[in-house]
Coordinates of C-alpha atoms and ligand atoms in Angstrom, one line a residue:
X1 CA 8.6 212.7 -42.9
X2 CA 8.4 209.4 -40.9
X3 CA 11.5 208.7 -38.8
X4 CA 12.9 205.2 -38.2
X5 CA 11.5 205.5 -34.6
X6 CA 8.0 205.8 -36.1
X7 CA 7.5 209.4 -35.2
X8 CA 6.5 211.9 -37.9
X9 CA 8.1 215.4 -38.1
X10 CA 6.2 218.2 -39.7
X11 CA 8.3 221.4 -40.2
X12 CA 6.5 224.7 -39.6
X13 CA 8.4 226.8 -42.2
X14 CA 12.1 227.0 -41.2
X15 CA 11.1 227.8 -37.6
X16 CA 10.4 224.6 -35.7
X17 CA 9.1 221.1 -36.0
X18 CA 6.0 219.4 -34.7
X19 CA 6.8 215.8 -33.7
X20 CA 3.9 213.4 -33.7
X21 CA 4.2 209.8 -32.5
X22 CA 3.3 207.0 -30.1
X23 CA 5.3 206.9 -26.9
X24 CA 7.4 209.9 -27.8
X25 CA 7.0 211.9 -24.6
X26 CA 10.4 211.1 -23.3
X27 CA 12.0 212.7 -26.2
X28 CA 11.0 216.2 -25.0
X29 CA 14.7 217.1 -24.4
X30 CA 15.4 216.7 -28.1
X31 CA 13.3 219.7 -28.9
X32 CA 15.0 222.1 -26.4
X33 CA 18.3 222.6 -28.2
X34 CA 20.6 225.6 -27.7
X35 CA 22.2 226.4 -24.4
X36 CA 19.3 225.7 -22.2
X37 CA 20.2 225.0 -18.5
X38 CA 17.0 225.6 -16.6
X39 CA 13.5 224.5 -17.6
X40 CA 10.2 225.4 -16.1
X41 CA 7.5 222.7 -16.7
X42 CA 4.1 224.2 -16.5
X43 CA 1.2 221.8 -16.0
X44 CA -2.4 221.5 -14.7
X45 CA -3.4 219.5 -11.7
X46 CA -5.0 216.8 -13.8
X47 CA -1.8 215.4 -15.3
X48 CA 0.7 214.4 -12.5
X49 CA 1.9 211.3 -14.3
X50 CA 2.6 212.8 -17.6
X51 CA 4.3 215.8 -15.9
X52 CA 6.5 213.4 -13.9
X53 CA 7.5 211.6 -17.1
X54 CA 8.4 214.8 -18.8
X55 CA 10.3 216.1 -15.8
X56 CA 12.2 212.8 -15.4
X57 CA 13.1 212.7 -19.1
X58 CA 14.5 216.3 -18.8
X59 CA 16.4 215.6 -15.6
X60 CA 18.0 212.6 -17.3
X61 CA 19.4 215.0 -19.9
X62 CA 20.9 217.1 -17.2
X63 CA 18.6 220.1 -17.2
X64 CA 17.7 221.9 -13.9
X65 CA 14.0 221.2 -13.9
X66 CA 11.4 223.4 -12.0
X67 CA 7.8 222.3 -11.9
X68 CA 4.8 224.7 -11.7
X69 CA 1.3 223.4 -11.2
X70 CA -1.3 226.0 -12.4
X71 CA -5.1 225.9 -11.9
X72 CA -7.0 223.8 -14.4
X73 CA -8.7 224.9 -17.7
X74 CA -9.3 228.7 -18.1
X75 CA -8.3 229.2 -14.5
X76 CA -4.7 229.0 -15.8
X77 CA -5.1 231.9 -18.2
X78 CA -5.0 234.8 -15.8
X79 CA -2.6 237.7 -15.1
X80 CA -2.3 236.5 -11.6
X81 CA -1.1 233.0 -12.7
X82 CA 1.3 234.6 -15.3
X83 CA 2.7 236.9 -12.5
X84 CA 3.3 233.9 -10.2
X85 CA 5.2 232.1 -13.0
X86 CA 7.4 235.2 -13.6
X87 CA 8.1 235.1 -9.9
X88 CA 9.2 231.4 -10.2
X89 CA 11.5 232.3 -13.1
X90 CA 13.0 235.3 -11.4
X91 CA 13.7 233.4 -8.2
X92 CA 15.3 230.5 -10.1
X93 CA 17.5 232.8 -12.1
X94 CA 16.1 231.9 -15.6
X95 CA 18.2 233.6 -18.2
X96 CA 17.5 234.3 -21.9
X97 CA 18.9 231.0 -22.9
X98 CA 16.6 229.0 -20.6
X99 CA 13.2 227.5 -21.5
X100 CA 9.6 227.0 -20.5
X101 CA 7.8 223.7 -21.3
X102 CA 3.9 223.6 -21.4
X103 CA 2.4 220.2 -20.7
X104 CA -1.4 220.2 -21.0
X105 CA -4.3 221.4 -23.1
X106 CA -4.7 224.6 -24.9
X107 CA -5.1 226.6 -21.8
X108 CA -1.7 225.5 -20.5
X109 CA 0.1 225.9 -23.8
X110 CA -1.4 229.4 -24.2
X111 CA -0.3 230.4 -20.7
X112 CA 3.2 228.8 -21.0
X113 CA 3.7 230.4 -24.4
X114 CA 2.7 233.8 -23.1
X115 CA 5.0 233.5 -20.1
X116 CA 7.9 232.5 -22.4
X117 CA 7.1 235.4 -24.8
X118 CA 7.2 237.9 -22.0
X119 CA 10.0 236.8 -19.8
X120 CA 13.2 238.8 -20.6
X121 CA 11.3 239.7 -23.9
X122 CA 11.2 236.2 -25.0
X123 CA 12.7 232.8 -24.1
X124 CA 12.2 229.4 -25.8
X125 CA 9.0 227.4 -25.2
X126 CA 8.5 223.8 -26.0
X127 CA 4.9 222.7 -26.2
X128 CA 3.7 219.3 -25.2
X129 CA -0.1 219.4 -25.9
X130 CA -2.1 216.7 -24.3
X131 CA -5.6 217.4 -25.8
X132 CA -6.6 216.9 -29.4
X133 CA -7.4 220.7 -29.6
X134 CA -3.9 221.4 -28.3
X135 CA -2.2 219.2 -30.8
X136 CA -4.0 220.3 -33.9
X137 CA -4.6 223.9 -33.0
X138 CA -3.5 225.7 -29.9
X139 CA 0.1 224.5 -29.5
X140 CA 1.0 225.0 -33.2
X141 CA 1.2 228.5 -34.7
X142 CA 2.8 230.7 -32.0
X143 CA -0.4 232.5 -30.8
X144 CA -0.2 232.8 -27.0
X145 CA -2.4 234.5 -24.5
X146 CA -4.3 235.0 -21.3
X147 CA -7.8 236.3 -20.5
X148 CA -8.8 239.4 -18.6
X149 CA -12.0 240.1 -16.8
X150 CA -13.1 242.0 -20.0
X151 CA -12.8 238.9 -22.3
X152 CA -10.9 235.9 -23.6
X153 CA -7.4 236.1 -25.1
X154 CA -7.3 239.9 -24.9
X155 CA -3.7 239.9 -23.8
X156 CA -1.0 237.9 -25.7
X157 CA 1.8 237.7 -28.1
X158 CA 2.8 236.0 -31.2
X159 CA 5.7 233.8 -30.0
X160 CA 6.4 230.6 -32.1
X161 CA 7.6 227.6 -30.0
X162 CA 11.0 225.9 -30.4
X163 CA 9.2 222.7 -30.9
X164 CA 5.9 220.8 -30.4
X165 CA 5.7 217.2 -29.2
X166 CA 2.5 215.3 -29.7
X167 CA 2.3 211.9 -28.1
X168 CA -1.0 210.4 -29.3
X169 CA -0.9 207.9 -26.4
X170 CA -1.8 210.6 -23.9
X171 CA -5.2 211.0 -25.6
X172 CA -6.4 207.7 -24.1
X173 CA -7.3 209.4 -20.9
X174 CA -8.9 212.6 -22.5
X175 CA -12.7 212.8 -21.8
X176 CA -14.6 211.7 -24.8
X177 CA -16.4 215.1 -25.2
X178 CA -13.1 216.9 -25.3
X179 CA -11.9 214.6 -28.0
X180 CA -15.0 215.1 -30.0
X181 CA -14.7 218.9 -29.6
X182 CA -11.1 218.7 -30.9
X183 CA -12.3 216.8 -33.9
X184 CA -14.4 219.9 -35.0
X185 CA -11.1 221.7 -35.7
X186 CA -9.8 218.6 -37.7
X187 CA -13.0 218.6 -39.7
X188 CA -12.4 222.4 -40.4
X189 CA -9.0 221.5 -41.9
X190 CA -10.8 218.9 -44.0
X191 CA -13.2 221.5 -45.5
X192 CA -10.7 224.3 -46.0
X193 CA -7.8 222.4 -47.3
X194 CA -7.5 218.5 -47.0
X195 CA -10.7 216.6 -48.1
X196 CA -8.9 213.3 -47.3
X197 CA -9.7 214.2 -43.6
X198 CA -13.3 214.1 -44.4
X199 CA -13.0 210.8 -46.3
X200 CA -11.2 209.2 -43.4
X201 CA -13.8 210.4 -40.8
X202 CA -16.6 209.1 -43.0
X203 CA -15.0 205.7 -43.7
X204 CA -13.1 204.9 -40.5
X205 CA -13.8 207.1 -37.5
X206 CA -17.3 208.2 -37.3
X207 CA -18.8 204.8 -36.7
X208 CA -16.8 204.3 -33.6
X209 CA -15.2 207.4 -31.9
X210 CA -14.3 205.4 -28.8
X211 CA -12.2 203.0 -30.7
X212 CA -10.7 205.9 -32.6
X213 CA -9.4 207.2 -29.3
X214 CA -7.3 204.2 -28.7
X215 CA -3.7 204.8 -29.3
X216 CA -3.5 201.7 -31.3
X217 CA -5.8 203.1 -33.9
X218 CA -3.8 204.5 -36.8
X219 CA -6.7 206.7 -38.0
X220 CA -6.6 209.2 -35.2
X221 CA -2.9 209.7 -35.7
X222 CA -3.3 210.3 -39.4
X223 CA -6.1 212.8 -38.7
X224 CA -3.7 214.6 -36.4
X225 CA -0.9 214.6 -38.8
X226 CA -3.1 215.9 -41.6
X227 CA -4.6 218.6 -39.5
X228 CA -1.2 219.8 -38.2
X229 CA 0.1 219.9 -41.8
X230 CA -2.7 222.2 -42.8
X231 CA -2.1 224.5 -39.9
X232 CA 1.7 224.4 -40.3
X233 CA 1.4 225.3 -44.0
X234 CA -0.8 228.2 -43.3
X235 CA 1.0 229.7 -40.3
X236 CA 4.4 229.3 -42.0
X237 CA 3.1 231.5 -44.7
X238 CA 1.4 234.0 -42.4
X239 CA 2.4 234.2 -38.8
X240 CA 0.4 237.3 -37.9
X241 CA -3.0 236.5 -39.2
X242 CA -2.8 239.2 -41.9
X243 CA -4.6 237.3 -44.7
X244 CA -4.0 233.6 -45.4
X245 CA -4.2 232.7 -41.7
X246 CA -7.7 234.0 -41.7
X247 CA -8.9 230.8 -43.4
X248 CA -8.2 229.0 -40.1
X249 CA -11.1 231.0 -38.7
X250 CA -13.6 229.0 -40.8
X251 CA -16.8 228.7 -38.7
X252 CA -15.3 230.8 -35.9
X253 CA -17.2 234.2 -36.3
X254 CA -20.5 232.6 -35.6
X255 CA -18.9 230.1 -33.3
X256 CA -17.3 232.8 -31.1
X257 CA -20.7 234.5 -30.9
X258 CA -22.3 231.3 -29.6
X259 CA -19.5 230.9 -27.0
X260 CA -20.1 234.5 -25.8
X261 CA -23.9 234.2 -25.7
X262 CA -23.5 230.9 -23.8
X263 CA -21.0 232.5 -21.4
X264 CA -18.4 229.9 -22.5
X265 CA -20.4 227.0 -21.2
X266 CA -20.1 225.4 -24.7
X267 CA -16.9 223.8 -25.7
X268 CA -15.1 225.8 -28.4
X269 CA -15.2 222.9 -30.9
X270 CA -18.9 222.5 -30.4
X271 CA -19.6 226.2 -31.2
X272 CA -17.3 226.1 -34.2
X273 CA -19.2 223.0 -35.4
X274 CA -22.4 225.0 -35.6
X275 CA -20.4 227.9 -37.0
X276 CA -19.2 225.9 -40.0
X277 CA -22.7 224.8 -40.9
X278 CA -23.7 228.5 -40.5
X279 CA -21.1 229.6 -43.0
X280 CA -21.9 226.8 -45.3
X281 CA -25.5 228.1 -45.5
X282 CA -24.3 231.6 -45.8
X283 CA -22.0 230.6 -48.8
X284 CA -25.1 229.2 -50.5
X285 CA -27.2 232.3 -49.8
X286 CA -24.5 234.6 -51.1
X287 CA -23.9 232.6 -54.3
X288 CA -20.5 231.2 -53.3
X289 CA -21.8 227.6 -53.3
X290 CA -24.2 226.9 -56.1
X291 CA -26.1 224.1 -57.8
X292 CA -26.4 220.4 -56.7
X293 CA -22.6 220.4 -55.8
X294 CA -23.2 223.3 -53.4
X295 CA -26.1 221.6 -51.9
X296 CA -24.2 218.4 -51.4
X297 CA -21.3 220.3 -49.7
X298 CA -23.6 222.0 -47.3
X299 CA -25.2 218.6 -46.4
X300 CA -21.8 217.1 -46.1
X301 CA -21.0 219.7 -43.3
X302 CA -24.1 218.4 -41.3
X303 CA -23.5 214.7 -42.0
X304 CA -19.8 214.7 -41.0
X305 CA -20.2 216.8 -37.9
X306 CA -23.3 214.9 -36.7
X307 CA -21.7 211.5 -37.3
X308 CA -19.1 212.6 -34.6
X309 CA -21.9 213.7 -32.3
X310 CA -21.2 217.4 -32.8
X311 CA -24.0 219.9 -32.8
X312 CA -25.1 221.5 -36.1
X313 CA -27.9 223.7 -34.9
X314 CA -28.5 226.4 -32.3
X315 CA -31.5 227.6 -30.3
X316 CA -33.8 230.0 -32.3
X317 CA -34.8 233.4 -31.2
X318 CA -31.4 234.7 -30.3
X319 CA -30.4 236.6 -33.4
X320 CA -30.0 240.0 -31.9
X321 CA -27.6 238.7 -29.2
X322 CA -25.6 236.7 -31.8
X323 CA -25.3 239.6 -34.2
X324 CA -24.1 241.9 -31.4
X325 CA -21.5 239.3 -30.3
X326 CA -20.3 238.8 -34.0
X327 CA -19.9 242.6 -34.3
X328 CA -17.7 242.7 -31.2
X329 CA -15.6 239.7 -32.3
X330 CA -12.0 240.9 -32.8
X331 CA -11.8 239.2 -36.1
X332 CA -14.1 241.7 -37.8
X333 CA -12.3 244.7 -39.3
X334 CA -13.9 247.9 -38.0
X335 CA -17.7 247.6 -38.3
X336 CA -17.6 245.2 -41.3
X337 CA -18.3 241.6 -40.5
X338 CA -16.0 239.2 -42.2
X339 CA -16.4 235.5 -42.8
X340 CA -14.4 232.8 -44.4
X341 CA -16.7 230.9 -46.9
X342 CA -16.1 228.1 -49.4
X343 CA -16.3 228.6 -53.2
X344 CA -15.9 224.7 -53.3
X345 CA -14.5 222.0 -51.2
X346 CA -10.9 223.1 -50.1
X347 CA -11.3 226.4 -51.7
X348 CA -11.9 229.1 -49.0
X349 CA -12.4 232.7 -49.7
X350 CA -13.4 235.8 -47.7
X351 CA -16.8 237.4 -47.5
X352 CA -16.9 240.9 -46.2
X353 CA -20.0 242.8 -45.1
X354 CA -22.8 240.5 -46.4
X355 CA -26.3 241.8 -46.2
X356 CA -28.0 241.6 -42.8
X357 CA -31.0 239.9 -44.3
X358 CA -28.8 237.1 -45.6
X359 CA -26.9 236.8 -42.3
X360 CA -30.2 236.4 -40.5
X361 CA -31.5 234.0 -43.1
X362 CA -28.5 231.7 -42.6
X363 CA -29.3 231.8 -38.9
X364 CA -32.8 230.7 -39.7
X365 CA -31.3 227.6 -41.4
X366 CA -29.2 226.6 -38.4
X367 CA -31.6 227.5 -35.6
X368 CA -34.0 225.1 -33.8
X369 CA -37.4 226.0 -32.8
X370 CA -37.3 227.6 -29.4
X371 CA -37.7 225.3 -26.5
X372 CA -35.6 222.5 -28.1
X373 CA -32.3 222.1 -26.4
X374 CA -29.3 223.1 -28.6
X375 CA -27.5 219.8 -28.1
Ligands
LIG401 N1 -3.3 229.8 -29.3 C1 -4.1 229.3 -30.2 O1 -3.9 229.4 -31.4 C2 -5.3 228.6 -29.7 C3 -6.1 227.9 -30.7 C4 -7.3 227.2 -30.1 C5 -7.6 227.2 -28.8 N2 -6.8 227.9 -27.9 C6 -7.1 228.0 -26.5 O2 -7.1 226.6 -26.0 C7 -7.9 226.6 -24.9 C8 -8.8 225.3 -24.9 O3 -7.9 224.2 -24.9 P1 -8.4 222.7 -24.5 O4 -9.7 222.4 -25.2 O5 -7.3 221.8 -24.7 O6 -8.8 222.9 -23.0 P2 -8.0 222.7 -21.6 O7 -6.7 223.1 -21.6 O8 -8.8 223.3 -20.6 O9 -8.1 221.1 -21.4 C9 -9.4 220.5 -21.2 C10 -9.5 219.6 -20.0 O10 -8.8 218.4 -20.3 C11 -7.8 218.1 -19.2 N3 -6.7 217.3 -19.9 C12 -5.8 217.8 -20.8 N4 -5.1 216.7 -21.2 C13 -5.7 215.6 -20.7 C14 -5.4 214.2 -21.0 N5 -4.4 213.8 -21.8 N6 -6.1 213.3 -20.3 C15 -7.1 213.8 -19.4 N7 -7.5 215.1 -19.2 C16 -6.7 216.0 -19.9 C17 -7.4 219.4 -18.7 O11 -6.9 219.3 -17.4 C18 -8.7 220.1 -18.8 O12 -9.5 219.9 -17.6 C19 -8.8 227.8 -24.9 O13 -8.3 228.7 -23.8 C20 -8.4 228.5 -26.2 O14 -8.5 229.9 -26.1 C21 -5.7 228.6 -28.3

């Protein structure tokens, strides 16, 4: 639904709305609702101006605003930082009807959501994602969490936000590589559910990603709205990842393995990009994608992702490490490896326990000769 103000509101079931627009940051107070008196604004050190705008808008609405700067990127998602924030909430007397607001990328929204989920067994959180990945993925859906020394996202909770506010203008300062990595999740939504996303990228975005980043460009906003709609529909039907939500993991099993093997030096979206080509090849090898149409769909994975500058191949000679990492992945059930594959465009299905020789053959089709850099 497009409002008279030009913002678009996408409901996530009956639970909450995602508001997407240009210049909408000052409306953050509209999403708090209820009897909120105190608000803790959590933000990274990189966004002082955006944080000040959010805080000022909240103060103007009469809220008692407390501001907490946390370390940047994954440095925010630790038990020590969460404990520090619990201390802030305790000292400021936050009650069950108060709220947390997360302003930042997926790391901040994951942390802010987790702190809100655990304070007094759950208080409101409003998410203000400032990266493309945050807008189309991390801030929508209610998965929150922090890392431990043993691994990423091992501690967390399902805690849907009270609202999500995406101001596309803030993306103008996002580093280009972060924008491109976020586009990988947008492309994923195109393959699993909304092919118009792919058409739009092929016709209007791929030729000039820098222009696409400009807030004045309507295509980026449409891509965000379409990707959020896909995620909203899936999570509204399945909050806890029991079945339908699994389709959002398209490309993620192999992608997570790359992230692990590379010790998280690859951006998530870059790893998922290769992961999507891997499962497209796996779908062909296992008979899910067949004939010239199947071949064309596999090629389209490579062409769309490469047109955005995303990687579609990985170094050769690392199969054993990748397979070990995939088996460890928490998305596999027991010892059976599970993948989401396509039967056709926008027709995802599950593939459980494919033959090891096919898994390795798919790797052969996405691996580069050793010695050639992966990007
Ligand atoms: N909960 C979920 O469902 C879910 C889904 C996907 C990813 N995640 C999590 O999201 C995290 C990754 O999120 P991310 O890619 O947004 O990374 P991030 O939060 O580390 O942000 C990337 C960098 O961009 C900076 N930044 C943020 N907004 C900016 C802006 N507007 N202008 C300039 N710089 C800006 C940040 O300070 C940071 O340095 C991971 O921890 C991942 O586990 C969670």
